[in-house]
Coordinates of C-alpha atoms and ligand atoms in Angstrom, one line a residue:
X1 CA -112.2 -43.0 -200.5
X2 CA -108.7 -43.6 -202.0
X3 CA -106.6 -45.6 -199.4
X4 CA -103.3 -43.8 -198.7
X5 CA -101.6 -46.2 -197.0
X6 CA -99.6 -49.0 -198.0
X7 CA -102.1 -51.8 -199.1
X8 CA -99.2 -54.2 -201.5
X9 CA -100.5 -57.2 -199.9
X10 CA -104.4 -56.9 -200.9
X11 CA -105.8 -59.8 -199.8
X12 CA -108.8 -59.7 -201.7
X13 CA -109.8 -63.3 -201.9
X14 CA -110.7 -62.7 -198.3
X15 CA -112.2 -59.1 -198.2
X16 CA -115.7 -58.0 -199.5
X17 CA -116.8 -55.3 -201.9
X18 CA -119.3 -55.3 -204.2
X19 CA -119.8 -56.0 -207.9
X20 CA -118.7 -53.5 -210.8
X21 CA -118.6 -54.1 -214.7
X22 CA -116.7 -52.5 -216.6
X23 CA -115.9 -52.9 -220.2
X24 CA -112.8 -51.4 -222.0
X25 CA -112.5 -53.4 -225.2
X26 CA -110.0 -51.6 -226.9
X27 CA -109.4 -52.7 -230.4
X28 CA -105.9 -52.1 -230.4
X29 CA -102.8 -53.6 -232.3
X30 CA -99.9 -53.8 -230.8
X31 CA -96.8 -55.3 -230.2
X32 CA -93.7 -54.4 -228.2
X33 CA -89.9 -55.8 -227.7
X34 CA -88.8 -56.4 -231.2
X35 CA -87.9 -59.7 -230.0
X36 CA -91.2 -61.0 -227.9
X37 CA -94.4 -59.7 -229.7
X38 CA -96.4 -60.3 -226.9
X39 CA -100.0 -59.7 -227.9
X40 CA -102.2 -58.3 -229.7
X41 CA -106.2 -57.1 -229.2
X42 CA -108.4 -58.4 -232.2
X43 CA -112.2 -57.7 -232.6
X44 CA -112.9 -61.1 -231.5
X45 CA -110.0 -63.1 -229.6
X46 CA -107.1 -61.2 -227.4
X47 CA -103.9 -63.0 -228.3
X48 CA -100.7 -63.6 -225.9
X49 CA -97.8 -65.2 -226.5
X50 CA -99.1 -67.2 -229.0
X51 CA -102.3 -68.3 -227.5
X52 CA -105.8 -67.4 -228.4
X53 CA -108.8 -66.3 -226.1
X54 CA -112.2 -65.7 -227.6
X55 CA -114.1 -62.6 -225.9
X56 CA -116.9 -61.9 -224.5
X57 CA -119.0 -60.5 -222.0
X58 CA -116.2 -61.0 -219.6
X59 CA -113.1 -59.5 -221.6
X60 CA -111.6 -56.5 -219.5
X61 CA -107.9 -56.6 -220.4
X62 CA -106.3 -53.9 -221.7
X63 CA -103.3 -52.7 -223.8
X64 CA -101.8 -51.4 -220.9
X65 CA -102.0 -54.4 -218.1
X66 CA -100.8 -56.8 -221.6
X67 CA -98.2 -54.9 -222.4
X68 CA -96.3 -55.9 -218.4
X69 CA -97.0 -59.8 -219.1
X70 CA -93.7 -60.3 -220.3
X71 CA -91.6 -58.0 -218.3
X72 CA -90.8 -60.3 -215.3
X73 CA -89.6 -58.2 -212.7
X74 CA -89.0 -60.7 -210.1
X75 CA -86.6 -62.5 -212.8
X76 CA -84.6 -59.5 -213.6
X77 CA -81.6 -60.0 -211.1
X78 CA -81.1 -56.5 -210.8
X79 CA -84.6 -55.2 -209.8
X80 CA -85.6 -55.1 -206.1
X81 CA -88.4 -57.2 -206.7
X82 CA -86.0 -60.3 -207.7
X83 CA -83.9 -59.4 -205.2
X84 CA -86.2 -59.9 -202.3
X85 CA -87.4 -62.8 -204.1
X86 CA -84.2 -64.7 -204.0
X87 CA -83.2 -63.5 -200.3
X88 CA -86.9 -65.3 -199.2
X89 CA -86.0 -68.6 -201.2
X90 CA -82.4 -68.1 -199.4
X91 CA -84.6 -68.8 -196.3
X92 CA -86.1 -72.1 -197.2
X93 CA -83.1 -74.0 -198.7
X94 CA -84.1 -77.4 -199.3
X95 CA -88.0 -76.2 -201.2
X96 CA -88.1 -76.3 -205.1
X97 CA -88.7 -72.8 -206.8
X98 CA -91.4 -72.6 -209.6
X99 CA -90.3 -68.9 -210.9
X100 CA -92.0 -69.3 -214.3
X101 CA -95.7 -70.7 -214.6
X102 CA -97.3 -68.8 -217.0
X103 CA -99.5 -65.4 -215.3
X104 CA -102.6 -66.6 -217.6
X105 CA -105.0 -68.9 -216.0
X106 CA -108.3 -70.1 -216.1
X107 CA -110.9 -69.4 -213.1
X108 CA -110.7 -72.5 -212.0
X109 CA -106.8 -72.4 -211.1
X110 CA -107.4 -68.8 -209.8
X111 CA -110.7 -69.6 -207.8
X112 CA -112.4 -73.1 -208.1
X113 CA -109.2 -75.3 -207.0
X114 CA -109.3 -72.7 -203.9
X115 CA -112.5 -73.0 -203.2
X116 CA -113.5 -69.2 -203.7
X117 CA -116.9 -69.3 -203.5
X118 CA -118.7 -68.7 -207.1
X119 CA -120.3 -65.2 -205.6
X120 CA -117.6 -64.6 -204.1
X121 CA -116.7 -60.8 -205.0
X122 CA -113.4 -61.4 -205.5
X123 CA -114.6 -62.8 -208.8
X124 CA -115.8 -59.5 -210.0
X125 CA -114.9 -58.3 -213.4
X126 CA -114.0 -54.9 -211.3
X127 CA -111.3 -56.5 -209.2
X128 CA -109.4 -58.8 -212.1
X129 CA -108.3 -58.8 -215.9
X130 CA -110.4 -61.5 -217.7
X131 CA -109.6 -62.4 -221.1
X132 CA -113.1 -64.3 -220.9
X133 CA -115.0 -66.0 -218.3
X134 CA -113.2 -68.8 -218.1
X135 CA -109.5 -66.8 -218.4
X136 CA -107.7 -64.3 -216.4
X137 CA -104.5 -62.5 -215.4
X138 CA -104.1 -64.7 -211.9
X139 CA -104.4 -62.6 -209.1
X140 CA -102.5 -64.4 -206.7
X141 CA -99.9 -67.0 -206.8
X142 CA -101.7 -69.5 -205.0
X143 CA -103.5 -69.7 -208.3
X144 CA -100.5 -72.4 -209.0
X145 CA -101.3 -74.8 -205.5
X146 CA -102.3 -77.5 -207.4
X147 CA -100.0 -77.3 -210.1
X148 CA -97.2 -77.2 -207.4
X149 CA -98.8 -80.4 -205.6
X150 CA -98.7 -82.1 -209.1
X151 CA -95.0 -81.5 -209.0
X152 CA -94.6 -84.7 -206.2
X153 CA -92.7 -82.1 -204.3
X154 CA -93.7 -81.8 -200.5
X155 CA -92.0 -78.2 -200.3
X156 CA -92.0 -75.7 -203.2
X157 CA -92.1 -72.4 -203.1
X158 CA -94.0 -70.2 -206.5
X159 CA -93.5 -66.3 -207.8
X160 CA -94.5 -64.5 -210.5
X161 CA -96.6 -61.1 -211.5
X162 CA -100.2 -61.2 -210.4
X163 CA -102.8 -58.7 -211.4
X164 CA -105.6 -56.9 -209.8
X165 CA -107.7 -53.3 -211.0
X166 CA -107.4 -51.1 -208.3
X167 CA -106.6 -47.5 -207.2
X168 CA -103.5 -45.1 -208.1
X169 CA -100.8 -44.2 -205.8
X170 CA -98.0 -44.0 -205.0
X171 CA -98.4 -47.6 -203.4
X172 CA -101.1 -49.1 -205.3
X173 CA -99.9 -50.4 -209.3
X174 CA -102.7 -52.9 -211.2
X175 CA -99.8 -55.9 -211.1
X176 CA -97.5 -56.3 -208.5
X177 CA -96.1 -59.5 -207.4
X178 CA -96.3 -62.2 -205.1
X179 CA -94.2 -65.6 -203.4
X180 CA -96.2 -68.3 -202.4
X181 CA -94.8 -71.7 -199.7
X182 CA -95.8 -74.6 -199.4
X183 CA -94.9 -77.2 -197.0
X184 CA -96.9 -80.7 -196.5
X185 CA -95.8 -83.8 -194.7
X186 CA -97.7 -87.4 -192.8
X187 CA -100.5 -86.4 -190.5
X188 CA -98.8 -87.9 -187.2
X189 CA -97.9 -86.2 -184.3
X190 CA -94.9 -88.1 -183.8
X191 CA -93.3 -87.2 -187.2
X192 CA -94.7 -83.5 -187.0
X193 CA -93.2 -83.2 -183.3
X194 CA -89.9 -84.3 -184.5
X195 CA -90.0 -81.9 -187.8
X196 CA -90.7 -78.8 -185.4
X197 CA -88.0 -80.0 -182.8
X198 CA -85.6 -79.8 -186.1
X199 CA -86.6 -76.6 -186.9
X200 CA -86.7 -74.8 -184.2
X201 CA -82.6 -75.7 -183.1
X202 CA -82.2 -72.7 -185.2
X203 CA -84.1 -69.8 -183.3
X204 CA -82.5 -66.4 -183.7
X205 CA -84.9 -63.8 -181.9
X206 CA -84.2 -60.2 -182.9
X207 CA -87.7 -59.2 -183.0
X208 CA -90.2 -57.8 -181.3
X209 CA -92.5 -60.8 -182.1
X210 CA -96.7 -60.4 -181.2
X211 CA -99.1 -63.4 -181.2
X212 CA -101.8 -63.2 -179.0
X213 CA -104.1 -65.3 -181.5
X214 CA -105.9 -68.4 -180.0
X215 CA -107.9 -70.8 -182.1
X216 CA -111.8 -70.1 -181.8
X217 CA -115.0 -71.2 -183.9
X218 CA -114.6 -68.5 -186.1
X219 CA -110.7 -69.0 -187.3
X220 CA -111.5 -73.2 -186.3
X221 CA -108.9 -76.3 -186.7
X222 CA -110.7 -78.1 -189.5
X223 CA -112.9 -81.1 -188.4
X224 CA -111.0 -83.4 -189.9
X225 CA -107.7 -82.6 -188.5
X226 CA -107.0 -83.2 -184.7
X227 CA -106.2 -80.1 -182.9
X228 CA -102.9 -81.6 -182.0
X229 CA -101.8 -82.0 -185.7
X230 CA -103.1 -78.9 -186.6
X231 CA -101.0 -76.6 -183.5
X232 CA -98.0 -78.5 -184.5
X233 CA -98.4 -77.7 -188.7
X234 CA -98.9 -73.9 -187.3
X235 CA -96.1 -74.0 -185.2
X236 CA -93.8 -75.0 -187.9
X237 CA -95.5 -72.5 -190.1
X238 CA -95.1 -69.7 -187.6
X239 CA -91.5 -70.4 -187.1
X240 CA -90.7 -70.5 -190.2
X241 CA -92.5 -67.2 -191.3
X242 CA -90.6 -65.8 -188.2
X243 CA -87.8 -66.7 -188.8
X244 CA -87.9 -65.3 -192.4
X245 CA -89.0 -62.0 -191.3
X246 CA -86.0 -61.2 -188.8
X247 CA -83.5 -62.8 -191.6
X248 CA -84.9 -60.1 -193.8
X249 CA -85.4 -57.2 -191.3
X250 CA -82.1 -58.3 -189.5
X251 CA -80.7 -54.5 -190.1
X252 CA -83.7 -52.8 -189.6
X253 CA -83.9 -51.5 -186.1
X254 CA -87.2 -52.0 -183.7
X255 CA -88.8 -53.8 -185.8
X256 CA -92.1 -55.4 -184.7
X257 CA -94.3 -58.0 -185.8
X258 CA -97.4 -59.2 -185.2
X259 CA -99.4 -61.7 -186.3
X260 CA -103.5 -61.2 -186.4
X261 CA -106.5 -63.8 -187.5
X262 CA -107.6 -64.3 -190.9
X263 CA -109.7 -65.4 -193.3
X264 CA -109.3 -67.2 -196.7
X265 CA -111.1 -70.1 -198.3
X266 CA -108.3 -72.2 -199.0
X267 CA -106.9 -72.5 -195.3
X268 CA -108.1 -73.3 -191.9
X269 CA -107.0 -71.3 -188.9
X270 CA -106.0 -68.5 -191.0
X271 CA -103.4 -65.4 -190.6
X272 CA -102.2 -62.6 -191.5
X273 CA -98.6 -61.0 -190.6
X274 CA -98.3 -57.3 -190.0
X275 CA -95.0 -55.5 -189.7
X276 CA -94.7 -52.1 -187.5
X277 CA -93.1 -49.8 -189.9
X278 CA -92.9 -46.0 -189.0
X279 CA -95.4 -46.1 -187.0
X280 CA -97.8 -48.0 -189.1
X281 CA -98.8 -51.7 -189.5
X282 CA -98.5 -53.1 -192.5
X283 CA -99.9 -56.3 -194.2
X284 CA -97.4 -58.4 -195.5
X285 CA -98.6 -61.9 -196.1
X286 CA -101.2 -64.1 -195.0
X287 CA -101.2 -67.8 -194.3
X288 CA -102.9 -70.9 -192.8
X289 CA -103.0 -74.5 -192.5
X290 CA -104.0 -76.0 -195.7
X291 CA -107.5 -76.9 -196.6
X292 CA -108.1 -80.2 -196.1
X293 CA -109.9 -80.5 -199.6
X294 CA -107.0 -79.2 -201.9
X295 CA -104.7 -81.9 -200.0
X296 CA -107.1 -84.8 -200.4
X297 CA -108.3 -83.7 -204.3
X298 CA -104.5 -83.7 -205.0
X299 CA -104.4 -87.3 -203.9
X300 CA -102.8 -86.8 -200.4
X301 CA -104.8 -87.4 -198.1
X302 CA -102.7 -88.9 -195.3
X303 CA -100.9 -85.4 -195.4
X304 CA -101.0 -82.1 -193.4
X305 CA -99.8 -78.9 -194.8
X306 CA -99.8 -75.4 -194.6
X307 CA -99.2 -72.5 -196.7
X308 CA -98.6 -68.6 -197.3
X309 CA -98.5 -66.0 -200.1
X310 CA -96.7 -63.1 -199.7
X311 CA -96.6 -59.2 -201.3
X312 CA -92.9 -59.0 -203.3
X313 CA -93.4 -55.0 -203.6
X314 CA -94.2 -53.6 -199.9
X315 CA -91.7 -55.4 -198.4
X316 CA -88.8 -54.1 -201.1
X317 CA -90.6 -50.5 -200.6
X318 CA -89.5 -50.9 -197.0
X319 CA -85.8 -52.6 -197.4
X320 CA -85.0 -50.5 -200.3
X321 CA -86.3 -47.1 -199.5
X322 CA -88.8 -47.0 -202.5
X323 CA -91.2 -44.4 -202.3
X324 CA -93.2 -45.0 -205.5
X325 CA -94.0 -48.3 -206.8
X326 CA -94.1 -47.3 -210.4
X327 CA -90.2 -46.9 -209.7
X328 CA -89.8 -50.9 -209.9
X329 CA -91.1 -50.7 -213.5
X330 CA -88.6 -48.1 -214.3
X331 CA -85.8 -49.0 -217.1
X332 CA -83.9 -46.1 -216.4
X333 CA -80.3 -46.6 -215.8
X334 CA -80.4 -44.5 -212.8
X335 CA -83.1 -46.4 -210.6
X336 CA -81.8 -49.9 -212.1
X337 CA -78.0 -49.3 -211.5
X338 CA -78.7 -48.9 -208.2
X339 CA -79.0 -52.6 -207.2
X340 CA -77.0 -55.3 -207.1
X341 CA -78.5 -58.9 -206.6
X342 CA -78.4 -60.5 -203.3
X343 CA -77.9 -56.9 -201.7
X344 CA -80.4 -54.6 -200.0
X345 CA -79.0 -50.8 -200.3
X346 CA -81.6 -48.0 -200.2
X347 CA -82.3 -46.3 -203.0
X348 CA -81.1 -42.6 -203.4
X349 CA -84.0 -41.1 -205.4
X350 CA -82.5 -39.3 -208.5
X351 CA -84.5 -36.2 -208.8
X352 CA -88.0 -35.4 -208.2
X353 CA -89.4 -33.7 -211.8
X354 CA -92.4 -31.4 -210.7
X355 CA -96.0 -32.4 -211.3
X356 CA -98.9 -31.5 -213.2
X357 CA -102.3 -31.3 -211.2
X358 CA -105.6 -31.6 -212.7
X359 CA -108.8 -31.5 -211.5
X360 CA -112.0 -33.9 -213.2
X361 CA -115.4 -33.2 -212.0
X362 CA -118.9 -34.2 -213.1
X363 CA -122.5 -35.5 -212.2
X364 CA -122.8 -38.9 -212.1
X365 CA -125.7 -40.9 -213.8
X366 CA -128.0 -43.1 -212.2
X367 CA -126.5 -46.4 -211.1
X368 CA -123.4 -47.6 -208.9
X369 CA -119.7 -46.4 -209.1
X370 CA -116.7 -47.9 -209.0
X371 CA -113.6 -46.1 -208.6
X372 CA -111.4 -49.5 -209.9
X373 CA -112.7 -48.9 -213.0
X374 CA -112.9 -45.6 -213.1
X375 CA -108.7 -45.6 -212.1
X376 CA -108.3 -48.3 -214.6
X377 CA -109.6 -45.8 -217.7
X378 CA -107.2 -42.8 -216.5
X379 CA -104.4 -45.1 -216.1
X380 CA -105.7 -47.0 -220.1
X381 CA -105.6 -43.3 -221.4
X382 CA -102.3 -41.6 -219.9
X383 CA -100.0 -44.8 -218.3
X384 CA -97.5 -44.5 -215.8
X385 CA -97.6 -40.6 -216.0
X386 CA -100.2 -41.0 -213.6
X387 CA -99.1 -40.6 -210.6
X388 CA -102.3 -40.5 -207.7
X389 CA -105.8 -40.2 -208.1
X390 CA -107.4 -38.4 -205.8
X391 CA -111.4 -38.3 -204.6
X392 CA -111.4 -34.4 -203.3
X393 CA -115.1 -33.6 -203.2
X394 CA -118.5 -35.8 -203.0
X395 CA -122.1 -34.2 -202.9
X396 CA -125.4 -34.4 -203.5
X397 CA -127.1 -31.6 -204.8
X398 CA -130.1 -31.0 -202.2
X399 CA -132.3 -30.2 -204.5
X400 CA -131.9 -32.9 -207.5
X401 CA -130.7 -34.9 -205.4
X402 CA -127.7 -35.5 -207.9
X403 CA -124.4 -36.6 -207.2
X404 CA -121.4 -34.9 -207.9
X405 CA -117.7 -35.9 -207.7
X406 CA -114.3 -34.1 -208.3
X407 CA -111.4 -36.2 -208.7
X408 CA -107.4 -34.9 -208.3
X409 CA -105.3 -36.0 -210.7
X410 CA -101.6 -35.9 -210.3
X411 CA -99.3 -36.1 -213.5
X412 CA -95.9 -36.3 -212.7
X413 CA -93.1 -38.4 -214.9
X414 CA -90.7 -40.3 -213.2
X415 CA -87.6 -39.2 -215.5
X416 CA -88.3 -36.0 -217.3
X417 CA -90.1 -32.4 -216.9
X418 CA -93.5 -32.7 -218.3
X419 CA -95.4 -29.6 -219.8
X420 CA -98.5 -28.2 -218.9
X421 CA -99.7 -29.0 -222.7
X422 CA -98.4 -32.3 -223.0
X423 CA -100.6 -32.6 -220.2
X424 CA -103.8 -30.7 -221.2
X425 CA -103.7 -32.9 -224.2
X426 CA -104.0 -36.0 -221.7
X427 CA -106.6 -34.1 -220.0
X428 CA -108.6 -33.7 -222.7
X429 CA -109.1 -37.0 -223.8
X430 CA -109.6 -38.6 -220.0
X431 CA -112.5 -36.2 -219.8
X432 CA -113.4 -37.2 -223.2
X433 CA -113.6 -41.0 -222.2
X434 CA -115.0 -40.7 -218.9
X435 CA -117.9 -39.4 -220.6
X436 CA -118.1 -41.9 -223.2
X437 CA -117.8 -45.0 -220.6
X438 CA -119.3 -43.5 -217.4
X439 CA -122.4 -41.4 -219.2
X440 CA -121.2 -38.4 -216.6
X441 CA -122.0 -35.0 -217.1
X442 CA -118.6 -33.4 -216.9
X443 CA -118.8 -30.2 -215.0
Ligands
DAH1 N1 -103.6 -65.7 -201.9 C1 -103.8 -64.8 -200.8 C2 -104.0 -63.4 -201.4 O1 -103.3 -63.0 -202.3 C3 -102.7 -64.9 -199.8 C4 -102.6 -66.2 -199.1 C5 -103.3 -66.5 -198.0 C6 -101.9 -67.2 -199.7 C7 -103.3 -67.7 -197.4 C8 -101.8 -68.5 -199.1 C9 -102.5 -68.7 -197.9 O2 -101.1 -69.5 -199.6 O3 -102.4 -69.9 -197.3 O4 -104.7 -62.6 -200.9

């Protein structure tokens, strides 16, 4: 079923599903912004800025994910998303920003330097964008660790788009974006002891704060680290994660936090942070001490360190009152004009226009089904006019023992009236290449 609540923070690259394919290889030309052709689709290579990538069996990108490379919303000072952005990096003065590594990188950046497991399913060409095996759309900052660690810097802190195929709502958008810490120093207690003293002279509680999380074999200190070492890294990871949050949420009333065990390849113990947000708990980052590996392949071995990654659009959702998160993408004057940078106001939403419902059913074929890629066609065919997509009926004929499914989709612009033909026309050919791609029998 189609999650309806707020999911920003996907964390993926620790949860399971299972493998899809999927293969929309539009032939398509096109460039956009007079002044940044950004790409183009050919027959046999997808170009980006300038670079070429041969396809193959692996090549999933489309027009419409291509066409948001370039936009950089958490470098456009007047958009939430940079907003937030710079309000984190306010938090961790003395750490050097990388705001502009490039979102295309290979699989080993985005998986092998993390130690993703090759089966891993968050591989799967039905979770990412792959211009070829070897190339994708990252889907997660970290994806930039080791270029970070290259840097010589012991603190830096990375944003930057990432991109992952996934449902539509009002909350879920295939790119979103993401902040990534990291903080390393000597493995010795003595030095660690004295860096957390340092930082924790500047407590501020204002939170309700929740961390009932003890270390056990399943969330374990890595062997190679003493378990000394290892409570003092978290400690200075926890404070300063707490510390960030109530800076952020300093005007929000009764906020709570909580912070829950984790999993991820790349860090050992793991967490994640939830916030209590009207009632409901919601993901916001996750986090860990750094795998020994990544720290010792990166020439460091005398070092500890620990690091997070952290969902850009949920949290401005909250601050800013955003209740649709194809809003950030908007470049209407009305939404945009609303912000000013270094400033969280809520948003006063400028008129709702009415939508346009339509209902898709049909029989499915023999085989698996994957809603990501089914989402990701609807959204190829009609774009940001898509508001929600909707599973509102699943059986099996008793007899046949065919399956059937009706899906709700929900047209609705964010800045004009649509018509009911405009939308019939959209219709039309959504049916038309569902067929096509998903052999269904449309009903
Ligand atoms: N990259 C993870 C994700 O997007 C989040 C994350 C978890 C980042 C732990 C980290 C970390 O740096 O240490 O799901």
């Amino acid at each position: 079923m189609l999650a309806s609540s707020i999911r920003i923070q996907r964390v993926s690259l620790g949860r399971y599903t299972t493998t899809g394919s999927c293969g929309l290889l539009n032939v398509c030309k096109k460039t956009w912004y007079s002044t940044k052709p950004a790409f183009e689709i050919k027959e046999n290579e997808t170009v980006i800025n300038g670079k070429s990538f041969d396809k193959d069996e692996w090549t999933n990108v489309t027009p419409a994910i291509l066409a948001k490379v370039n936009r950089q919303l958490h470098l456009q000072p007047k958009n939430p998303i940079s907003i937030i952005r710079q309000l984190i990096e306010s938090n961790f003065t003395d750490f050097k920003t990388f705001n502009e590594f490039s979102p295309v990188v290979t699989t080993k950046q985005n998986f092998d330097d993390l130690y993703i497991p090759k089966d891993h399913p968050s591989r799967t060409k039905s979770d990412n964008y792959y211009f070829n095996k070897d190339t994708v759309l990252r889907a997660h900052t970290s994806a930039h660790q080791l270029q970070g660690l290259a840097s010589g810097e012991n603190k830096f802190l990375i944003s930057g788009d990432v991109y992952r195929r996934d449902e539509i709502d009002s909350s879920h958008y295939p790119v979103f974006h993401q902040i990534e810490g990291f903080f390393y120093l000597d493995n010795d207690l003595t030095k660690l002891q004295n860096e957390l003293n340092r930082v924790q002279a500047t407590e501020t509680p204002n939170i309700e704060l929740v961390d009932d999380t003890v270390i056990k074999p399943e969330n374990p200190v890595q062997a190679c680290h003493s378990s000394e070492a290892s409570d003092l890294i978290a400690a200075h990871l926890k404070h300063n994660i707490n510390t960030m949050i109530r800076n952020l949420f300093a005007d929000e009333k009764d906020l709570k936090v909580r912070w829950i065990d984790a999993y991820f390849p790349f860090t050992s113990p793991s967490w994640e942070v939830e916030i209590l947000y009207k009632g409901e708990w919601l993901e916001v980052l996750g986090c860990g001490v750094v795998n020994q590996k990544i720290m010792n392949g990166a020439g460091l071995d005398n070092k500890i360190g620990w690091a997070f990654g952290m969902g850009l659009e949920r949290l401005a959702m909250v601050l800013f009152g955003i209740p649709d998160i194809r809003l950030f993408w908007s470049e209407d004057s009305r939404f945009i004009d609303q912000f000013t940078p270094g400033k969280i106001n809520k948003f006063v939403p400028f008129s709702k226009f009415p939508p346009c419902i339509k209902d898709i059913s049909f029989w499915l074929p023999e085989g698996e089904w994957h809603e990501n890629d089914f989402c990701e066609l609807i959204r190829g065919e009609a774009g940001d006019i898509v508001e929600n997509v909707q599973l509102i009926d699943d059986f099996r004929h008793p007899k046949n023992n065919k399956r059937s499914l009706c899906y709700r989709i929900n047209y609705r612009s964010m800045d004009r009236n649509v018509t009911n033909d405009e939308i019939n026309e959209i219709q039309e050919k959504v049916r038309r290449v569902v067929q096509e791609q998903f052999k269904v029998e449309l009903r």
